[in-house]
Amino acid sequence: MFQDFISLFFPNCCFTCEGPLLKSEEYICTKCIYDLPKTNEHIEQPAFQNHFGVHVNFKYALSYLKFIKKGKVQKLMHKFKYDHFPEIGNTLGKWYGADLKEHGYQNEIDLILPIPLHENKLKQRGFNQSDFFALGLSQSLDVPFSNKIIARSTKSETQTKKGRLARWKNVKEIFLVLDELSVIGKRVLLVDDVITTGSTLESCALTLQESGCGELSFATLAVAK
Ligand SMILES: [Zn+2]
């Protein structure tokens, strides 16, 4: 009864092709899953191609999907972020996590941390899309996840930290590690939704490295190609 009530408002249609979904399918039909433009970077070892534009030492830089303007991934990301379907991010994270696990990545990571969202964006959207993707990865890889370790600093904190960070002239985003003990020596997978310039990931990575994190890798849901 309740399920019928729900489907009145959320008919079970594929989020990308809008065709009907089978009972076993969730958000995206099997054909669309198959057709998603995957980068397959986790197989082809692109870790050494620094398309992230990140100037810090890292082990892997992985993106699940290719973000093409007006393509399937853009449609999916829009549903995910702006139409309030955070569960899509979780589902995509689980699928990617399963792909990564198949190639042994669970043995390369100790901790999964999502990039925190700006406080005003969080209020506006009600959720951090990277949390859901990172949680999905964690569930499939069986690697711990936490969204309580990194925070974006507020303006006043930015000013007090100015001296220490002044040398990173291009850093626009300022992050704080709230629990340094939990990152020391750990192989951290830093997770974001779409990679654009890489400056956010870079800034967060620098903060983690300053806090003594052992090894860094990056994973994003999509990369603009
Ligand atoms: Zn479909």
PDB file of C-alpha atoms and ligand atoms in Angstrom:
ATOM      1  CA  MET A   1       0.000   0.000   0.000  1.00  0.00           C
ATOM      2  CA  PHE A   2       2.690   2.451   1.064  1.00  0.00           C
ATOM      3  CA  GLN A   3       4.849   1.332  -1.854  1.00  0.00           C
ATOM      4  CA  ASP A   4       1.950   2.009  -4.255  1.00  0.00           C
ATOM      5  CA  PHE A   5       1.526   5.434  -2.729  1.00  0.00           C
ATOM      6  CA  ILE A   6       5.214   6.134  -3.238  1.00  0.00           C
ATOM      7  CA  SER A   7       5.169   4.979  -6.856  1.00  0.00           C
ATOM      8  CA  LEU A   8       2.326   7.387  -7.533  1.00  0.00           C
ATOM      9  CA  PHE A   9       4.817  10.194  -6.999  1.00  0.00           C
ATOM     10  CA  PHE A  10       7.920   8.403  -8.144  1.00  0.00           C
ATOM     11  CA  PRO A  11       6.932   6.199 -11.052  1.00  0.00           C
ATOM     12  CA  ASN A  12       9.502   3.507 -11.736  1.00  0.00           C
ATOM     13  CA  CYS A  13      11.092   4.878 -14.859  1.00  0.00           C
ATOM     14  CA  CYS A  14      14.731   4.765 -15.844  1.00  0.00           C
ATOM     15  CA  PHE A  15      16.419   8.063 -14.990  1.00  0.00           C
ATOM     16  CA  THR A  16      18.355   8.166 -18.209  1.00  0.00           C
ATOM     17  CA  CYS A  17      16.121   6.733 -20.992  1.00  0.00           C
ATOM     18  CA  GLU A  18      12.791   7.193 -19.123  1.00  0.00           C
ATOM     19  CA  GLY A  19      11.678   3.681 -20.107  1.00  0.00           C
ATOM     20  CA  PRO A  20       9.887   1.463 -17.536  1.00  0.00           C
ATOM     21  CA  LEU A  21      12.030  -0.281 -14.917  1.00  0.00           C
ATOM     22  CA  LEU A  22      11.788  -3.945 -14.006  1.00  0.00           C
ATOM     23  CA  LYS A  23      11.254  -4.789 -10.337  1.00  0.00           C
ATOM     24  CA  SER A  24      14.870  -5.908 -10.037  1.00  0.00           C
ATOM     25  CA  GLU A  25      16.175  -2.610 -11.459  1.00  0.00           C
ATOM     26  CA  GLU A  26      16.894   0.479  -9.397  1.00  0.00           C
ATOM     27  CA  TYR A  27      16.851   4.006 -10.915  1.00  0.00           C
ATOM     28  CA  ILE A  28      18.589   2.968 -14.141  1.00  0.00           C
ATOM     29  CA  CYS A  29      17.625   0.166 -16.510  1.00  0.00           C
ATOM     30  CA  THR A  30      20.077  -2.623 -17.303  1.00  0.00           C
ATOM     31  CA  LYS A  31      20.623  -1.392 -20.852  1.00  0.00           C
ATOM     32  CA  CYS A  32      21.493   2.110 -19.659  1.00  0.00           C
ATOM     33  CA  ILE A  33      23.872   0.718 -17.014  1.00  0.00           C
ATOM     34  CA  TYR A  34      25.612  -1.227 -19.752  1.00  0.00           C
ATOM     35  CA  ASP A  35      25.755   1.886 -21.964  1.00  0.00           C
ATOM     36  CA  LEU A  36      27.104   4.256 -19.298  1.00  0.00           C
ATOM     37  CA  PRO A  37      30.344   5.816 -20.546  1.00  0.00           C
ATOM     38  CA  LYS A  38      32.766   4.243 -18.065  1.00  0.00           C
ATOM     39  CA  THR A  39      36.370   5.399 -18.076  1.00  0.00           C
ATOM     40  CA  ASN A  40      37.720   1.958 -17.059  1.00  0.00           C
ATOM     41  CA  GLU A  41      40.700   3.777 -15.646  1.00  0.00           C
ATOM     42  CA  HIS A  42      40.925   1.299 -12.778  1.00  0.00           C
ATOM     43  CA  ILE A  43      41.861  -1.371 -15.320  1.00  0.00           C
ATOM     44  CA  GLU A  44      43.991   0.699 -17.667  1.00  0.00           C
ATOM     45  CA  GLN A  45      46.201   2.220 -14.949  1.00  0.00           C
ATOM     46  CA  PRO A  46      45.703   5.890 -15.733  1.00  0.00           C
ATOM     47  CA  ALA A  47      46.903   6.783 -12.261  1.00  0.00           C
ATOM     48  CA  PHE A  48      49.969   8.101 -13.927  1.00  0.00           C
ATOM     49  CA  GLN A  49      48.045  10.362 -16.271  1.00  0.00           C
ATOM     50  CA  ASN A  50      47.430  13.388 -14.181  1.00  0.00           C
ATOM     51  CA  HIS A  51      44.216  14.588 -15.804  1.00  0.00           C
ATOM     52  CA  PHE A  52      43.032  15.747 -12.386  1.00  0.00           C
ATOM     53  CA  GLY A  53      45.400  18.677 -12.569  1.00  0.00           C
ATOM     54  CA  VAL A  54      46.422  17.883  -9.025  1.00  0.00           C
ATOM     55  CA  HIS A  55      49.972  18.807  -8.051  1.00  0.00           C
ATOM     56  CA  VAL A  56      50.383  16.564  -5.037  1.00  0.00           C
ATOM     57  CA  ASN A  57      51.745  13.051  -4.720  1.00  0.00           C
ATOM     58  CA  PHE A  58      49.077  10.428  -5.129  1.00  0.00           C
ATOM     59  CA  LYS A  59      48.785   6.762  -6.014  1.00  0.00           C
ATOM     60  CA  TYR A  60      45.544   6.419  -7.990  1.00  0.00           C
ATOM     61  CA  ALA A  61      43.301   8.986  -9.663  1.00  0.00           C
ATOM     62  CA  LEU A  62      40.125   7.223 -10.672  1.00  0.00           C
ATOM     63  CA  SER A  63      36.893   8.436 -12.241  1.00  0.00           C
ATOM     64  CA  TYR A  64      33.943   6.146 -12.799  1.00  0.00           C
ATOM     65  CA  LEU A  65      32.151   7.887 -15.677  1.00  0.00           C
ATOM     66  CA  LYS A  66      32.883  10.304 -18.505  1.00  0.00           C
ATOM     67  CA  PHE A  67      30.865  13.473 -18.146  1.00  0.00           C
ATOM     68  CA  ILE A  68      29.795  14.586 -21.598  1.00  0.00           C
ATOM     69  CA  LYS A  69      27.598  17.671 -22.006  1.00  0.00           C
ATOM     70  CA  LYS A  70      23.945  16.726 -22.639  1.00  0.00           C
ATOM     71  CA  GLY A  71      24.884  13.060 -22.268  1.00  0.00           C
ATOM     72  CA  LYS A  72      23.523  10.333 -19.991  1.00  0.00           C
ATOM     73  CA  VAL A  73      25.859  11.122 -17.143  1.00  0.00           C
ATOM     74  CA  GLN A  74      24.844  14.781 -17.068  1.00  0.00           C
ATOM     75  CA  LYS A  75      21.191  13.733 -16.896  1.00  0.00           C
ATOM     76  CA  LEU A  76      21.954  11.310 -14.093  1.00  0.00           C
ATOM     77  CA  MET A  77      24.020  13.851 -12.162  1.00  0.00           C
ATOM     78  CA  HIS A  78      21.207  16.367 -12.454  1.00  0.00           C
ATOM     79  CA  LYS A  79      18.685  13.909 -10.999  1.00  0.00           C
ATOM     80  CA  PHE A  80      21.174  13.038  -8.291  1.00  0.00           C
ATOM     81  CA  LYS A  81      22.120  16.556  -7.210  1.00  0.00           C
ATOM     82  CA  TYR A  82      19.252  18.855  -8.041  1.00  0.00           C
ATOM     83  CA  ASP A  83      16.154  16.650  -8.077  1.00  0.00           C
ATOM     84  CA  HIS A  84      16.961  15.214  -4.652  1.00  0.00           C
ATOM     85  CA  PHE A  85      17.717  11.617  -5.429  1.00  0.00           C
ATOM     86  CA  PRO A  86      20.867  11.123  -3.345  1.00  0.00           C
ATOM     87  CA  GLU A  87      20.264   7.351  -3.478  1.00  0.00           C
ATOM     88  CA  ILE A  88      21.462   7.384  -7.105  1.00  0.00           C
ATOM     89  CA  GLY A  89      24.880   8.447  -5.873  1.00  0.00           C
ATOM     90  CA  ASN A  90      24.880   5.597  -3.396  1.00  0.00           C
ATOM     91  CA  THR A  91      23.901   3.093  -6.088  1.00  0.00           C
ATOM     92  CA  LEU A  92      26.612   4.357  -8.469  1.00  0.00           C
ATOM     93  CA  GLY A  93      29.138   4.190  -5.628  1.00  0.00           C
ATOM     94  CA  LYS A  94      28.196   0.564  -4.958  1.00  0.00           C
ATOM     95  CA  TRP A  95      28.596  -0.343  -8.635  1.00  0.00           C
ATOM     96  CA  TYR A  96      31.953   1.374  -8.923  1.00  0.00           C
ATOM     97  CA  GLY A  97      33.087  -0.122  -5.627  1.00  0.00           C
ATOM     98  CA  ALA A  98      32.244  -3.579  -6.983  1.00  0.00           C
ATOM     99  CA  ASP A  99      34.299  -2.881 -10.139  1.00  0.00           C
ATOM    100  CA  LEU A 100      37.226  -1.671  -8.022  1.00  0.00           C
ATOM    101  CA  LYS A 101      36.978  -4.678  -5.733  1.00  0.00           C
ATOM    102  CA  GLU A 102      37.201  -6.999  -8.701  1.00  0.00           C
ATOM    103  CA  HIS A 103      40.631  -5.478  -9.350  1.00  0.00           C
ATOM    104  CA  GLY A 104      41.881  -5.678  -5.778  1.00  0.00           C
ATOM    105  CA  TYR A 105      41.575  -2.009  -4.787  1.00  0.00           C
ATOM    106  CA  GLN A 106      40.137  -2.878  -1.362  1.00  0.00           C
ATOM    107  CA  ASN A 107      43.683  -3.876  -0.368  1.00  0.00           C
ATOM    108  CA  GLU A 108      45.053  -0.460  -1.384  1.00  0.00           C
ATOM    109  CA  ILE A 109      42.839   1.760   0.795  1.00  0.00           C
ATOM    110  CA  ASP A 110      42.346   2.089   4.563  1.00  0.00           C
ATOM    111  CA  LEU A 111      39.865   4.954   4.742  1.00  0.00           C
ATOM    112  CA  ILE A 112      37.348   6.639   2.411  1.00  0.00           C
ATOM    113  CA  LEU A 113      36.730  10.368   2.932  1.00  0.00           C
ATOM    114  CA  PRO A 114      34.303  12.507   0.919  1.00  0.00           C
ATOM    115  CA  ILE A 115      35.095  16.160   0.169  1.00  0.00           C
ATOM    116  CA  PRO A 116      32.793  18.210   2.411  1.00  0.00           C
ATOM    117  CA  LEU A 117      30.302  20.587   0.815  1.00  0.00           C
ATOM    118  CA  HIS A 118      30.151  24.330   1.475  1.00  0.00           C
ATOM    119  CA  GLU A 119      27.869  24.982   4.428  1.00  0.00           C
ATOM    120  CA  ASN A 120      25.525  27.200   2.408  1.00  0.00           C
ATOM    121  CA  LYS A 121      25.295  24.614  -0.385  1.00  0.00           C
ATOM    122  CA  LEU A 122      24.611  21.912   2.165  1.00  0.00           C
ATOM    123  CA  LYS A 123      21.734  23.966   3.581  1.00  0.00           C
ATOM    124  CA  GLN A 124      20.380  24.589   0.110  1.00  0.00           C
ATOM    125  CA  ARG A 125      20.651  20.996  -1.133  1.00  0.00           C
ATOM    126  CA  GLY A 126      20.119  19.194   2.145  1.00  0.00           C
ATOM    127  CA  PHE A 127      22.814  16.602   1.488  1.00  0.00           C
ATOM    128  CA  ASN A 128      26.377  16.252   0.293  1.00  0.00           C
ATOM    129  CA  GLN A 129      26.359  14.263  -2.939  1.00  0.00           C
ATOM    130  CA  SER A 130      29.938  13.065  -2.336  1.00  0.00           C
ATOM    131  CA  ASP A 131      28.852  11.445   0.957  1.00  0.00           C
ATOM    132  CA  PHE A 132      26.452   9.161  -0.881  1.00  0.00           C
ATOM    133  CA  PHE A 133      28.928   8.151  -3.581  1.00  0.00           C
ATOM    134  CA  ALA A 134      31.687   7.589  -0.991  1.00  0.00           C
ATOM    135  CA  LEU A 135      29.355   5.525   1.189  1.00  0.00           C
ATOM    136  CA  GLY A 136      28.485   3.300  -1.786  1.00  0.00           C
ATOM    137  CA  LEU A 137      32.186   2.755  -2.467  1.00  0.00           C
ATOM    138  CA  SER A 138      32.733   1.905   1.193  1.00  0.00           C
ATOM    139  CA  GLN A 139      29.859  -0.591   1.204  1.00  0.00           C
ATOM    140  CA  SER A 140      31.157  -2.504  -1.810  1.00  0.00           C
ATOM    141  CA  LEU A 141      34.862  -2.298  -0.979  1.00  0.00           C
ATOM    142  CA  ASP A 142      34.313  -3.005   2.714  1.00  0.00           C
ATOM    143  CA  VAL A 143      36.644  -0.135   3.637  1.00  0.00           C
ATOM    144  CA  PRO A 144      35.679   2.334   6.440  1.00  0.00           C
ATOM    145  CA  PHE A 145      34.066   5.662   5.491  1.00  0.00           C
ATOM    146  CA  SER A 146      33.753   8.850   7.503  1.00  0.00           C
ATOM    147  CA  ASN A 147      32.321  12.282   6.746  1.00  0.00           C
ATOM    148  CA  LYS A 148      33.327  13.591  10.182  1.00  0.00           C
ATOM    149  CA  ILE A 149      37.077  13.842   9.645  1.00  0.00           C
ATOM    150  CA  ILE A 150      37.434  16.714   7.150  1.00  0.00           C
ATOM    151  CA  ALA A 151      35.550  20.027   7.316  1.00  0.00           C
ATOM    152  CA  ARG A 152      35.557  23.241   5.309  1.00  0.00           C
ATOM    153  CA  SER A 153      36.816  26.018   7.472  1.00  0.00           C
ATOM    154  CA  THR A 154      34.673  29.065   8.126  1.00  0.00           C
ATOM    155  CA  LYS A 155      35.836  32.557   7.204  1.00  0.00           C
ATOM    156  CA  SER A 156      37.295  33.425  10.607  1.00  0.00           C
ATOM    157  CA  GLU A 157      39.262  30.166  10.686  1.00  0.00           C
ATOM    158  CA  THR A 158      40.544  30.937   7.203  1.00  0.00           C
ATOM    159  CA  GLN A 159      41.980  34.184   8.449  1.00  0.00           C
ATOM    160  CA  THR A 160      43.696  32.674  11.464  1.00  0.00           C
ATOM    161  CA  LYS A 161      45.275  30.021   9.240  1.00  0.00           C
ATOM    162  CA  LYS A 162      46.314  32.526   6.615  1.00  0.00           C
ATOM    163  CA  GLY A 163      49.982  32.624   7.570  1.00  0.00           C
ATOM    164  CA  ARG A 164      50.475  28.895   7.373  1.00  0.00           C
ATOM    165  CA  LEU A 165      48.627  28.571   4.087  1.00  0.00           C
ATOM    166  CA  ALA A 166      49.857  31.711   2.376  1.00  0.00           C
ATOM    167  CA  ARG A 167      52.445  29.715   0.454  1.00  0.00           C
ATOM    168  CA  TRP A 168      49.676  27.850  -1.394  1.00  0.00           C
ATOM    169  CA  LYS A 169      48.788  30.865  -3.435  1.00  0.00           C
ATOM    170  CA  ASN A 170      46.304  29.193  -5.739  1.00  0.00           C
ATOM    171  CA  VAL A 171      44.357  27.474  -3.025  1.00  0.00           C
ATOM    172  CA  LYS A 172      40.836  28.792  -2.998  1.00  0.00           C
ATOM    173  CA  GLU A 173      39.246  26.244  -0.693  1.00  0.00           C
ATOM    174  CA  ILE A 174      40.401  25.797   2.866  1.00  0.00           C
ATOM    175  CA  PHE A 175      39.919  22.520   4.672  1.00  0.00           C
ATOM    176  CA  LEU A 176      40.544  21.321   8.201  1.00  0.00           C
ATOM    177  CA  VAL A 177      41.269  17.855   9.484  1.00  0.00           C
ATOM    178  CA  LEU A 178      39.141  17.535  12.619  1.00  0.00           C
ATOM    179  CA  ASP A 179      40.564  14.193  13.711  1.00  0.00           C
ATOM    180  CA  GLU A 180      44.250  13.971  12.779  1.00  0.00           C
ATOM    181  CA  LEU A 181      44.814  10.710  14.680  1.00  0.00           C
ATOM    182  CA  SER A 182      42.459   8.861  12.390  1.00  0.00           C
ATOM    183  CA  VAL A 183      44.385   9.812   9.212  1.00  0.00           C
ATOM    184  CA  ILE A 184      47.990   9.446  10.341  1.00  0.00           C
ATOM    185  CA  GLY A 185      49.734   6.811   8.223  1.00  0.00           C
ATOM    186  CA  LYS A 186      46.475   5.818   6.531  1.00  0.00           C
ATOM    187  CA  ARG A 187      46.018   5.184   2.816  1.00  0.00           C
ATOM    188  CA  VAL A 188      43.170   7.583   2.142  1.00  0.00           C
ATOM    189  CA  LEU A 189      40.777   7.588  -0.818  1.00  0.00           C
ATOM    190  CA  LEU A 190      39.471  11.131  -1.240  1.00  0.00           C
ATOM    191  CA  VAL A 191      36.108  11.235  -3.007  1.00  0.00           C
ATOM    192  CA  ASP A 192      34.359  13.975  -4.988  1.00  0.00           C
ATOM    193  CA  ASP A 193      31.429  14.007  -7.417  1.00  0.00           C
ATOM    194  CA  VAL A 194      32.598  15.672 -10.633  1.00  0.00           C
ATOM    195  CA  ILE A 195      36.161  16.688 -11.207  1.00  0.00           C
ATOM    196  CA  THR A 196      36.480  20.054 -12.888  1.00  0.00           C
ATOM    197  CA  THR A 197      39.674  21.973 -12.192  1.00  0.00           C
ATOM    198  CA  GLY A 198      41.067  19.698  -9.497  1.00  0.00           C
ATOM    199  CA  SER A 199      41.831  22.647  -7.207  1.00  0.00           C
ATOM    200  CA  THR A 200      39.370  21.489  -4.519  1.00  0.00           C
ATOM    201  CA  LEU A 201      40.823  17.990  -4.436  1.00  0.00           C
ATOM    202  CA  GLU A 202      44.325  19.410  -4.428  1.00  0.00           C
ATOM    203  CA  SER A 203      43.639  21.721  -1.532  1.00  0.00           C
ATOM    204  CA  CYS A 204      42.002  18.977   0.528  1.00  0.00           C
ATOM    205  CA  ALA A 205      44.836  16.596  -0.320  1.00  0.00           C
ATOM    206  CA  LEU A 206      47.446  19.089   0.877  1.00  0.00           C
ATOM    207  CA  THR A 207      45.632  19.468   4.183  1.00  0.00           C
ATOM    208  CA  LEU A 208      45.521  15.692   4.614  1.00  0.00           C
ATOM    209  CA  GLN A 209      49.211  15.373   3.799  1.00  0.00           C
ATOM    210  CA  GLU A 210      50.052  18.070   6.337  1.00  0.00           C
ATOM    211  CA  SER A 211      48.120  16.031   8.887  1.00  0.00           C
ATOM    212  CA  GLY A 212      50.312  12.988   8.248  1.00  0.00           C
ATOM    213  CA  CYS A 213      48.114  10.861   6.023  1.00  0.00           C
ATOM    214  CA  GLY A 214      50.132   7.971   4.566  1.00  0.00           C
ATOM    215  CA  GLU A 215      49.156   7.715   0.912  1.00  0.00           C
ATOM    216  CA  LEU A 216      46.505   9.465  -1.138  1.00  0.00           C
ATOM    217  CA  SER A 217      44.289   8.340  -3.960  1.00  0.00           C
ATOM    218  CA  PHE A 218      41.344  10.080  -5.593  1.00  0.00           C
ATOM    219  CA  ALA A 219      38.020   8.780  -6.840  1.00  0.00           C
ATOM    220  CA  THR A 220      35.312  10.809  -8.529  1.00  0.00           C
ATOM    221  CA  LEU A 221      31.948   9.845  -9.898  1.00  0.00           C
ATOM    222  CA  ALA A 222      32.579  11.621 -13.179  1.00  0.00           C
ATOM    223  CA  VAL A 223      35.272  13.428 -15.081  1.00  0.00           C
ATOM    224  CA  ALA A 224      34.691  16.033 -17.777  1.00  0.00           C
ATOM    225  CA  LYS A 225      36.230  14.696 -21.002  1.00  0.00           C
TER     226      LYS A 225
HETATM  227 ZN    ZN B   1      17.318   3.265 -19.332  1.00  0.00          ZN
END
